[in-house]
Amino acid sequence: MSKKNILIKTNILVCLIILAGFLLTAILSYRANYSSALENVEQITDLTSEGIYYQLSTIFTKPVNVSLTMANDSFLKNYLAGEAGRLEDDSYIEPLKEYLGAYQKKYGFDSVFLISTVSGRYYNFQGLDRILTRDNPENVWYYAMLEDSEDYSLNVDNDEVVNANNDITIFVNCKIYDEKDNTIGIIGVGLRVDYLQTILREYQNDFDVNAYLINEQGMIEVSSEHSGYERLNLFEENGLTDIRDELLGWKEEGTSKSLWSSGSAPSGKRAYVVARYIPEISWHLIVEQDPPSLIAKLRQQLYHTAVAIAAILLIILFVIGFVIGKFNKHILRLTQEKEEAFRKATEQLYDNIYELNITQNRAAGVSTQRYFESLGVPANTPYDKALRVIAEKQIKEEYREGYISMFSPENVMKNYRSNNTHLQYDFMISLDDSGYFWMRIDAYIYLCTEDHSIHMFTYRKNIDAEKRHELKTEKKIQTDEMTGLLNKTATRQHISAALTLNPEKKYAFFILDIDNFKQANDLHGHDFGDYVIIRFTDIMKSNFRTDDILGRIGGDEFVVFIPVNDLESTEAKAELLVSSLRQTCSYHSSSWNITSSIGIALYPDAGTDFDTLYKNADTALYESKRLGKNRYSFFRE
């Protein structure tokens, strides 16, 4: 065999080896990049959906709370009750205009409106806009809501108010009830859809995802391009019918449902979809990312690699080092870009991010270890012991056990085995001596393929302003505006909670009624009557402790719920209360004698739940009235 033939065969063999090596490398690199790309799609989509969810929750909490506050405003109820006698009086409109205008100006809503069920009048901050009639198809939502049992609802519609240009608007509508729970009006606020569309469009542009707000039927209420006015079905439009039931069935508050569509539906596509439920508005947030463009880019890279291989085969080994080096740099750059995008996205959402190795019970990563050491935790301290040090030094006492229990290695592993990979806990923390503030930790559990251990990422976020506003709003909703006592709904909730928490205790359920209160209103007017109620309430408060449950459940009807020792002490308390409430009330030039009738039901003898105790105490109250008032009576079988 000649040297030339040997050289040719040698070159062919070398080329085949190089070709096989490069082909194998290219295929493996493509598969690795493909898997990494899909993981990045999932991570970015999950985090983006969470960011949108919390931003939308903050946006919608305010209009819902403001609408509920207005719907429970006693001034508005009383003023609306007088509308029937003043339909021809133009001066009646001005206070309503100022009232609605004040809320519109204070909170910056695009619309603030009030509809009277008596007259059908539609008032807004510009005055009387129009009168609603059943034959107008634009008013279908109004009559549907009157027939519905819900206290408030949302709908997307064009704003027909003068100068509103028929802009598409999201309306929060709340019913107003009178003392007999009859609906006397509907009040609400409106937000322009284009404001929410701008938010969703920003996320779409920044993270290459599509976000939608849909209702229970899958109809798109808001997206970057559409609104509920267009009546488009997300699942039919995007070919996601195969996962429709799973997404609409997910209603766990604060958690998400993540899955890939199969792409098997007609005209369907394979996409990664994350669903979250927003209970404040009963809508679903759907965030999806379609990876075909990313896969096409990876395939294009594979084609470029094949061309490079052909060139390398022409010049054999001359450029092999250069090509491999360039290829590796290209892959590294892509990975770094994705990691940087992920880092920026998470830094915008959270204050601190730490990683733990749950299987090995230790910190994972330099930043986590430094955080432990900054609190005086020695290096290589097990995670469960470091967790207790953190709780002792930074967490407010009443939240420590909950914090430790939530993020202990045992609980993390238990949740992971139950397929729950997301933990969340709100608590108060102090990072220095400046005091405690509200913090939220979102923890995500996953299996790390590098060390085959269960890891957990913890994302810390300062929610102090949001949490304090939430607690303040909750207290305001539960309080009777005139007296400062609990309202009827809150009274029921607090008493039921006390019975559930300490069922072994003895309690007394008092119902108090001001004797002949209608006489005070008739003789001296409603201002005097309001003063009598306030004076009566002050005397009540002075007879009980701050942690006793006191509520106003009607115009001049009150409830007190207290723990007691025996019948004798309860009788003494009732006698003292009747005596204390026997007062002469003077206001300006008017004077009136206050007395009270009281009915008492003892737990557990006279009932073991709120409704039974209320009914039996009310029976005892009527007995006090029958015996001449200004006295107390116990319920007896």
XYZ file of C-alpha atoms in Angstrom:
637
model
C 0.000 0.000 0.000
C 1.463 3.375 -0.980
C 2.110 6.176 1.555
C -0.451 8.267 -0.295
C -3.173 5.707 0.298
C -2.160 5.364 3.942
C -2.297 9.149 4.364
C -5.698 9.296 2.707
C -7.044 6.529 4.900
C -5.472 8.128 7.954
C -6.985 11.496 7.079
C -10.363 9.865 6.463
C -10.138 8.053 9.802
C -9.129 11.252 11.605
C -11.915 13.162 9.873
C -14.447 10.484 10.814
C -13.286 10.579 14.436
C -13.447 14.386 14.472
C -16.815 14.356 12.737
C -18.210 11.787 15.178
C -16.824 13.735 18.115
C -18.193 17.038 16.921
C -21.566 15.570 16.042
C -21.808 13.962 19.476
C -20.747 17.224 21.140
C -23.241 19.243 19.116
C -26.116 16.892 19.928
C -25.290 16.803 23.637
C -24.905 20.582 23.776
C -28.220 21.040 22.013
C -29.989 18.766 24.468
C -28.362 20.461 27.479
C -29.265 23.920 26.180
C -32.780 22.723 25.410
C -33.316 21.509 28.975
C -31.738 24.647 30.421
C -33.920 26.837 28.200
C -37.084 25.087 29.357
C -36.045 25.460 32.998
C -35.426 29.174 32.439
C -38.849 29.466 30.810
C -40.430 27.905 33.896
C -38.464 29.989 36.420
C -39.020 33.324 34.673
C -42.715 32.590 34.060
C -43.246 31.517 37.699
C -41.541 34.616 39.094
C -43.233 36.940 36.611
C -46.668 35.541 37.481
C -45.934 36.113 41.154
C -44.868 39.701 40.520
C -48.013 40.428 38.492
C -50.183 38.672 41.112
C -48.949 40.773 44.034
C -49.093 43.993 42.023
C -52.680 43.290 40.913
C -53.701 42.241 44.447
C -52.443 45.591 45.725
C -54.242 47.460 42.923
C -57.607 45.702 43.432
C -57.578 45.695 47.246
C -58.017 49.465 47.392
C -61.107 49.818 45.120
C -62.818 46.827 46.753
C -62.154 48.148 50.269
C -63.137 51.712 49.358
C -66.385 50.505 47.743
C -67.242 48.401 50.798
C -66.451 51.328 53.094
C -68.786 53.645 51.158
C -71.499 50.972 51.065
C -71.424 50.796 54.877
C -71.322 54.574 55.449
C -74.268 55.439 57.739
C -74.396 59.017 56.399
C -74.839 57.764 52.848
C -77.490 55.245 53.888
C -79.490 57.855 55.773
C -79.155 60.401 52.978
C -80.165 57.901 50.303
C -83.174 56.873 52.391
C -84.521 60.418 52.029
C -84.267 60.527 48.254
C -87.873 59.517 47.530
C -89.210 62.719 49.061
C -86.733 64.970 47.281
C -86.758 63.810 43.658
C -87.823 67.269 42.493
C -85.327 69.034 44.757
C -82.173 69.915 42.782
C -80.303 70.752 45.991
C -80.490 67.064 46.969
C -77.897 66.179 44.294
C -75.107 68.547 45.423
C -74.109 66.686 48.666
C -73.983 63.398 46.728
C -71.848 65.047 44.055
C -69.454 66.352 46.708
C -69.399 63.006 48.541
C -68.547 60.991 45.410
C -66.147 63.676 44.222
C -64.237 63.545 47.512
C -63.574 59.802 47.101
C -62.682 60.253 43.416
C -60.191 62.995 44.237
C -58.693 61.227 47.259
C -58.071 57.862 45.582
C -57.760 58.924 41.934
C -60.382 56.523 40.575
C -61.569 57.051 37.010
C -65.178 56.647 38.113
C -67.090 56.854 41.414
C -70.851 56.316 41.160
C -74.043 55.678 43.122
C -77.316 54.152 41.846
C -80.580 54.443 43.788
C -82.800 51.350 43.564
C -85.821 53.536 44.349
C -85.451 56.036 41.500
C -82.933 54.311 39.201
C -80.883 57.510 39.294
C -77.192 57.183 38.398
C -75.124 59.750 40.333
C -71.404 60.362 39.946
C -68.889 63.008 40.992
C -70.261 65.296 38.259
C -73.826 65.083 39.604
C -76.881 63.261 38.211
C -75.771 61.491 35.022
C -78.830 59.467 33.900
C -81.713 57.256 34.982
C -81.337 53.489 34.457
C -84.183 51.558 32.842
C -84.615 47.820 32.361
C -85.168 48.131 28.591
C -81.659 49.528 28.032
C -79.231 46.633 27.275
C -76.370 48.674 28.785
C -78.043 48.261 32.203
C -78.238 44.449 32.212
C -75.375 44.217 34.734
C -77.282 46.412 37.217
C -80.494 44.386 37.253
C -78.535 41.133 37.293
C -76.661 42.279 40.391
C -79.891 43.238 42.179
C -81.132 39.688 41.670
C -77.801 38.148 42.732
C -77.014 37.242 46.358
C -73.428 38.544 46.312
C -72.628 41.754 48.237
C -70.209 43.007 45.594
C -69.118 42.129 42.067
C -66.887 43.232 39.195
C -67.748 43.808 35.563
C -65.953 45.172 32.524
C -67.987 47.628 30.445
C -67.817 50.935 28.631
C -68.205 53.997 30.865
C -71.347 55.800 29.658
C -70.815 58.831 31.923
C -70.639 62.187 30.170
C -67.040 63.083 29.168
C -65.882 59.484 29.831
C -65.650 58.807 26.049
C -67.154 55.321 26.545
C -63.729 54.102 27.715
C -63.584 50.426 28.688
C -63.551 50.298 32.489
C -63.423 47.734 35.312
C -66.189 48.516 37.785
C -66.291 47.356 41.444
C -69.975 47.366 42.454
C -71.186 47.056 46.085
C -74.732 46.802 47.410
C -76.000 49.257 50.040
C -78.409 47.783 52.597
C -80.824 49.509 54.939
C -81.464 48.375 58.526
C -83.796 45.633 57.262
C -81.150 44.330 54.844
C -83.064 45.631 51.829
C -80.919 46.803 48.906
C -81.409 50.567 48.600
C -78.557 51.295 46.229
C -75.392 50.201 44.472
C -72.177 52.152 44.864
C -68.790 51.567 43.324
C -65.645 52.758 41.627
C -64.097 52.252 38.205
C -60.567 51.746 36.867
C -59.738 52.182 33.211
C -58.722 48.924 31.567
C -55.877 50.624 29.724
C -54.107 51.179 33.083
C -54.003 47.428 33.747
C -53.152 46.764 30.114
C -50.115 49.016 30.450
C -48.900 46.988 33.454
C -49.361 43.679 31.643
C -47.716 45.075 28.502
C -44.638 46.094 30.500
C -44.246 42.566 31.842
C -44.783 41.193 28.342
C -42.054 43.426 26.907
C -39.603 42.862 29.772
C -39.941 39.085 30.203
C -41.407 37.858 26.899
C -44.555 36.430 28.521
C -48.268 36.847 27.843
C -50.530 37.670 30.810
C -54.329 37.507 30.971
C -57.045 38.107 33.555
C -59.966 35.763 32.854
C -63.307 34.991 34.522
C -64.755 31.640 35.562
C -65.880 30.924 31.977
C -62.402 31.524 30.571
C -63.376 34.821 28.941
C -60.569 37.382 28.752
C -61.392 40.318 31.021
C -58.045 42.124 30.635
C -54.865 41.474 28.663
C -52.284 43.668 26.986
C -54.387 43.699 23.806
C -57.948 42.776 24.802
C -60.652 43.575 27.345
C -63.795 41.822 28.556
C -65.853 44.019 26.273
C -64.652 41.943 23.295
C -65.869 38.600 24.782
C -62.890 36.463 23.720
C -62.246 33.020 25.216
C -58.585 32.543 26.168
C -58.557 28.779 25.718
C -60.131 28.873 22.280
C -58.006 31.793 21.113
C -54.688 30.312 22.325
C -55.370 26.608 21.768
C -55.155 25.708 25.456
C -58.420 23.773 25.748
C -56.601 20.658 26.988
C -55.676 22.352 30.291
C -58.777 24.535 30.667
C -60.364 22.622 33.559
C -57.113 22.393 35.533
C -56.457 26.140 35.297
C -60.022 27.242 36.089
C -60.253 24.730 38.924
C -57.218 26.184 40.722
C -58.459 28.549 43.474
C -55.840 28.223 46.201
C -55.102 31.736 47.463
C -51.446 32.817 47.369
C -50.252 29.735 45.438
C -49.927 28.934 41.763
C -50.677 26.094 39.351
C -47.910 25.523 36.800
C -48.049 23.107 33.872
C -47.181 22.589 30.225
C -49.924 22.391 27.655
C -49.757 19.230 25.576
C -50.350 20.995 22.269
C -52.789 18.236 21.303
C -55.829 20.524 20.981
C -56.862 21.618 17.464
C -54.594 24.494 16.440
C -53.021 24.084 19.848
C -49.508 24.906 20.894
C -47.073 23.733 23.546
C -46.630 26.458 26.137
C -45.704 26.792 29.804
C -48.680 28.191 31.731
C -48.945 29.470 35.338
C -52.365 30.098 36.915
C -53.139 32.086 40.060
C -56.529 32.896 41.607
C -57.267 36.452 42.796
C -60.100 36.096 45.360
C -60.654 39.858 45.728
C -62.045 39.991 42.176
C -62.854 36.270 41.534
C -60.671 36.268 38.413
C -57.825 34.014 37.329
C -54.398 35.346 36.381
C -52.941 33.287 33.528
C -49.301 33.822 32.498
C -47.881 31.840 29.581
C -44.624 31.653 27.687
C -44.365 30.046 24.287
C -40.905 28.437 23.820
C -40.898 27.651 20.039
C -38.920 30.813 19.231
C -36.295 29.839 21.783
C -36.139 26.298 20.424
C -35.772 27.678 16.892
C -32.798 29.720 18.075
C -31.203 26.598 19.553
C -31.746 24.725 16.294
C -30.224 27.581 14.373
C -27.185 27.336 16.604
C -27.004 23.613 15.821
C -27.028 24.378 12.079
C -24.221 26.907 12.552
C -22.262 24.264 14.409
C -22.714 21.810 11.524
C -21.382 24.406 9.075
C -18.428 24.979 11.380
C -17.793 21.222 11.443
C -17.726 21.108 7.639
C -15.207 23.948 7.584
C -13.097 22.231 10.230
C -13.082 19.021 8.210
C -11.628 20.960 5.256
C -8.721 22.281 7.260
C -8.606 19.232 9.628
C -7.044 20.151 12.938
C -5.845 23.660 12.111
C -8.893 25.485 13.479
C -10.302 22.870 15.844
C -9.074 24.599 19.007
C -10.399 27.983 17.794
C -13.852 26.650 16.903
C -14.283 24.721 20.158
C -13.167 27.728 22.175
C -15.577 30.044 20.338
C -18.431 27.583 20.711
C -17.842 27.215 24.453
C -17.717 31.000 24.884
C -20.981 31.336 22.983
C -22.694 28.775 25.219
C -21.278 30.427 28.330
C -22.508 33.854 27.194
C -26.042 32.539 26.604
C -26.099 30.922 30.026
C -24.784 34.061 31.722
C -27.357 36.232 29.945
C -30.185 33.995 31.130
C -28.795 33.903 34.662
C -28.442 37.692 34.665
C -32.008 38.148 33.455
C -33.223 35.804 36.191
C -31.139 37.621 38.831
C -32.481 41.035 37.833
C -36.060 39.759 37.813
C -35.769 38.308 41.322
C -33.904 41.346 42.724
C -36.758 43.600 41.607
C -39.254 41.483 43.536
C -37.394 40.577 46.740
C -35.054 42.106 49.331
C -32.897 39.007 49.984
C -32.556 35.547 48.461
C -30.972 32.632 50.343
C -30.455 28.957 49.446
C -30.528 25.992 51.862
C -29.585 22.344 51.392
C -32.431 20.659 53.276
C -31.233 17.083 52.796
C -27.804 17.869 54.249
C -29.236 20.367 56.803
C -26.866 23.216 55.939
C -26.513 26.522 54.126
C -26.023 26.297 50.364
C -24.060 29.203 48.961
C -21.703 31.856 50.255
C -24.362 34.576 50.755
C -26.456 32.314 53.008
C -23.423 31.309 55.073
C -22.436 34.978 55.483
C -25.950 35.810 56.637
C -25.787 33.107 59.323
C -22.356 34.296 60.463
C -23.571 37.927 60.669
C -25.993 36.760 63.390
C -23.244 35.059 65.351
C -23.921 31.550 64.039
C -20.610 29.614 63.874
C -19.519 28.265 60.501
C -20.888 24.820 59.562
C -23.739 25.080 62.092
C -26.648 22.805 61.041
C -29.498 24.700 59.384
C -32.136 23.692 61.957
C -30.031 25.179 64.780
C -29.283 28.332 62.768
C -33.037 28.661 62.155
C -33.653 28.876 65.897
C -30.892 31.474 66.335
C -32.501 33.635 63.617
C -35.906 33.297 65.280
C -34.500 34.212 68.692
C -32.555 37.265 67.477
C -34.781 38.739 64.775
C -38.351 37.377 64.855
C -41.021 38.858 67.126
C -41.868 36.425 69.915
C -45.434 35.565 68.891
C -44.268 34.559 65.381
C -41.170 32.534 66.351
C -42.744 29.102 66.734
C -44.729 29.549 63.518
C -41.528 30.602 61.702
C -39.548 27.614 63.003
C -42.397 25.186 62.345
C -42.922 26.442 58.770
C -39.281 26.309 57.632
C -37.934 23.401 59.704
C -36.246 20.666 57.643
C -38.954 18.198 58.730
C -41.805 20.409 57.495
C -39.996 21.247 54.243
C -39.454 17.560 53.460
C -43.060 16.762 54.428
C -44.393 19.370 51.998
C -42.037 18.252 49.224
C -43.208 14.644 49.599
C -46.790 15.964 49.359
C -45.923 17.705 46.059
C -46.188 21.164 47.661
C -43.083 23.072 46.597
C -44.100 26.539 47.799
C -44.181 27.734 51.421
C -45.168 31.235 52.546
C -45.108 32.923 55.950
C -45.827 36.501 57.057
C -44.240 37.667 60.314
C -42.692 40.650 62.096
C -38.918 40.986 62.116
C -36.335 43.423 63.456
C -32.979 43.831 61.726
C -31.696 46.405 64.259
C -33.019 48.368 67.247
C -35.385 50.511 65.158
C -38.375 48.240 65.785
C -40.291 45.425 64.089
C -41.742 45.476 60.584
C -43.734 42.992 58.458
C -41.792 40.577 56.275
C -42.963 37.837 53.901
C -40.885 34.778 53.016
C -41.724 32.801 49.889
C -39.831 29.515 49.849
C -39.524 27.249 46.801
C -38.451 23.626 47.223
C -36.784 21.657 44.433
C -34.522 18.683 43.758
C -31.007 19.813 42.844
C -29.666 17.524 40.121
C -26.049 18.468 40.896
C -25.901 16.893 44.363
C -29.231 14.985 44.280
C -30.360 16.823 47.420
C -33.537 18.726 48.261
C -32.792 22.459 48.178
C -34.905 25.438 49.172
C -34.695 29.031 47.926
C -36.108 31.632 50.341
C -37.162 35.010 48.962
C -37.607 37.805 51.519
C -39.867 40.762 50.824
C -40.713 43.790 52.985
C -44.542 44.005 53.093
C -44.819 46.374 56.054
C -46.847 49.110 54.334
C -49.133 46.613 52.598
C -49.722 44.573 55.770
C -50.388 47.553 58.025
C -52.853 48.964 55.507
C -54.552 45.563 55.318
C -54.896 45.314 59.123
C -56.100 48.922 59.394
C -58.695 48.377 56.690
C -59.862 45.128 58.305
C -60.369 46.897 61.646
C -62.240 49.754 59.980
C -64.577 47.342 58.192
C -65.386 45.567 61.489
C -66.133 48.735 63.493
C -69.455 50.554 63.893
C -68.719 54.123 62.850
C -70.903 55.926 65.409
C -70.056 54.003 68.580
C -66.652 52.460 67.910
C -68.058 49.045 68.875
C -67.921 45.962 66.674
C -70.573 45.874 63.954
C -73.048 42.976 63.705
C -70.964 40.784 61.389
C -67.760 41.286 63.390
C -69.624 40.651 66.675
C -70.813 37.268 65.391
C -67.292 36.389 64.162
C -65.579 37.325 67.449
C -68.084 35.455 69.637
C -67.960 32.347 67.423
C -64.151 32.446 67.527
C -64.156 32.689 71.355
C -66.511 29.699 71.622
C -64.301 27.667 69.286
C -61.035 28.655 70.999
C -62.142 28.103 74.614
C -65.252 25.868 74.613
C -64.600 24.770 78.193
C -65.183 28.264 79.669
C -68.463 29.706 80.957
C -69.823 32.816 79.219
C -72.720 35.243 79.533
C -74.423 36.586 76.396
C -76.137 39.956 77.069
C -78.569 41.731 74.720
C -79.208 45.359 75.754
C -81.968 47.566 74.402
C -82.632 51.254 75.159
C -86.155 51.546 76.541
C -88.535 53.730 74.531
C -85.713 54.957 72.292
C -88.145 55.903 69.518
C -89.624 58.405 71.942
C -86.255 60.201 72.207
C -86.071 60.526 68.431
C -89.684 61.645 68.103
C -89.518 64.229 70.902
C -86.033 65.652 70.431
C -84.880 64.694 66.942
C -82.329 62.288 65.492
C -79.278 64.310 66.561
C -80.411 63.934 70.148
C -81.094 60.237 69.503
C -77.534 59.804 68.185
C -76.202 61.495 71.321
C -78.254 59.119 73.506
C -76.716 56.124 71.696
C -73.182 57.503 72.121
C -73.803 58.241 75.839
C -75.328 54.785 76.329
C -72.298 53.210 74.622
C -69.824 55.116 76.807
C -71.555 53.868 79.966
C -71.495 50.318 78.599
C -67.766 50.500 77.889
C -67.014 51.759 81.402
C -68.634 48.620 82.862
C -66.501 46.113 80.945
C -62.884 45.236 80.268
C -61.069 46.106 77.052
C -60.886 42.452 75.975
C -64.630 41.814 76.474
C -66.679 41.619 73.273
C -69.023 44.599 72.805
C -71.011 45.089 69.613
C -73.826 47.114 68.131
C -76.165 44.847 66.197
C -79.026 47.247 65.478
C -80.144 50.846 65.882
C -80.475 50.759 69.690
C -79.645 47.095 70.290
C -76.284 45.965 71.665
C -74.533 42.700 72.541
C -71.989 42.006 75.278
C -70.184 38.660 75.574
C -68.019 38.030 78.647
C -66.508 35.077 80.534
C -68.196 34.482 83.907
C -67.640 32.333 86.995
C -71.154 31.614 88.269
C -74.767 32.770 88.231
C -74.402 34.978 91.313
C -71.565 37.066 89.864
C -73.456 37.367 86.572
C -76.560 38.624 88.393
C -74.452 41.166 90.254
C -72.955 42.329 86.971
C -76.395 42.645 85.379
C -77.779 44.567 88.373
C -74.848 46.981 88.274
C -75.262 47.430 84.522
C -78.984 48.248 84.780
C -78.199 50.731 87.537
C -75.326 52.367 85.637
C -77.436 52.771 82.509
C -80.233 54.472 84.434
C -79.160 58.040 83.558
C -80.581 61.425 82.644
C -79.212 62.444 79.234
C -78.982 66.194 78.550
C -77.973 67.588 75.203
C -78.264 71.299 74.400
C -81.737 72.242 75.681
C -83.165 68.698 75.605
C -83.248 66.176 78.440
C -84.410 62.531 78.563
C -84.175 59.649 81.038
C -82.262 56.600 79.813
C -83.163 53.124 81.044
C -82.299 49.743 79.603
C -83.828 46.295 79.337
C -81.412 43.365 79.292
C -81.765 39.728 78.295
C -79.092 37.201 79.340
C -78.295 33.701 78.048
C -75.624 31.601 79.780
C -73.212 29.356 77.869
C -73.372 26.378 77.686
C -76.748 25.920 79.468
C -78.708 28.264 77.146
C -76.879 27.386 73.932
C -73.486 26.449 72.499
C -73.403 28.605 69.361
C -73.993 32.234 68.461
C -77.423 31.810 66.892
C -78.876 29.841 69.809
C -77.434 32.181 72.434
C -78.708 35.203 70.498
C -82.191 33.736 70.162
C -82.460 32.810 73.848
C -81.016 36.114 75.070
C -83.533 37.889 72.843
C -86.322 35.853 74.463
C -85.067 36.970 77.881
C -84.982 40.574 76.647
C -88.660 40.421 75.721
C -89.377 39.081 79.194
C -87.684 42.179 80.675
C -89.829 44.366 78.415
C -92.986 42.493 79.443
C -92.225 42.964 83.142
C -92.021 46.737 82.773
C -88.542 47.398 81.337
C -85.578 48.914 83.245
C -84.514 45.472 84.414
C -82.710 42.272 83.413
C -83.937 38.721 82.856
C -82.192 35.361 82.402
C -83.300 32.867 79.801
C -84.884 29.863 81.473
C -86.211 26.720 79.835
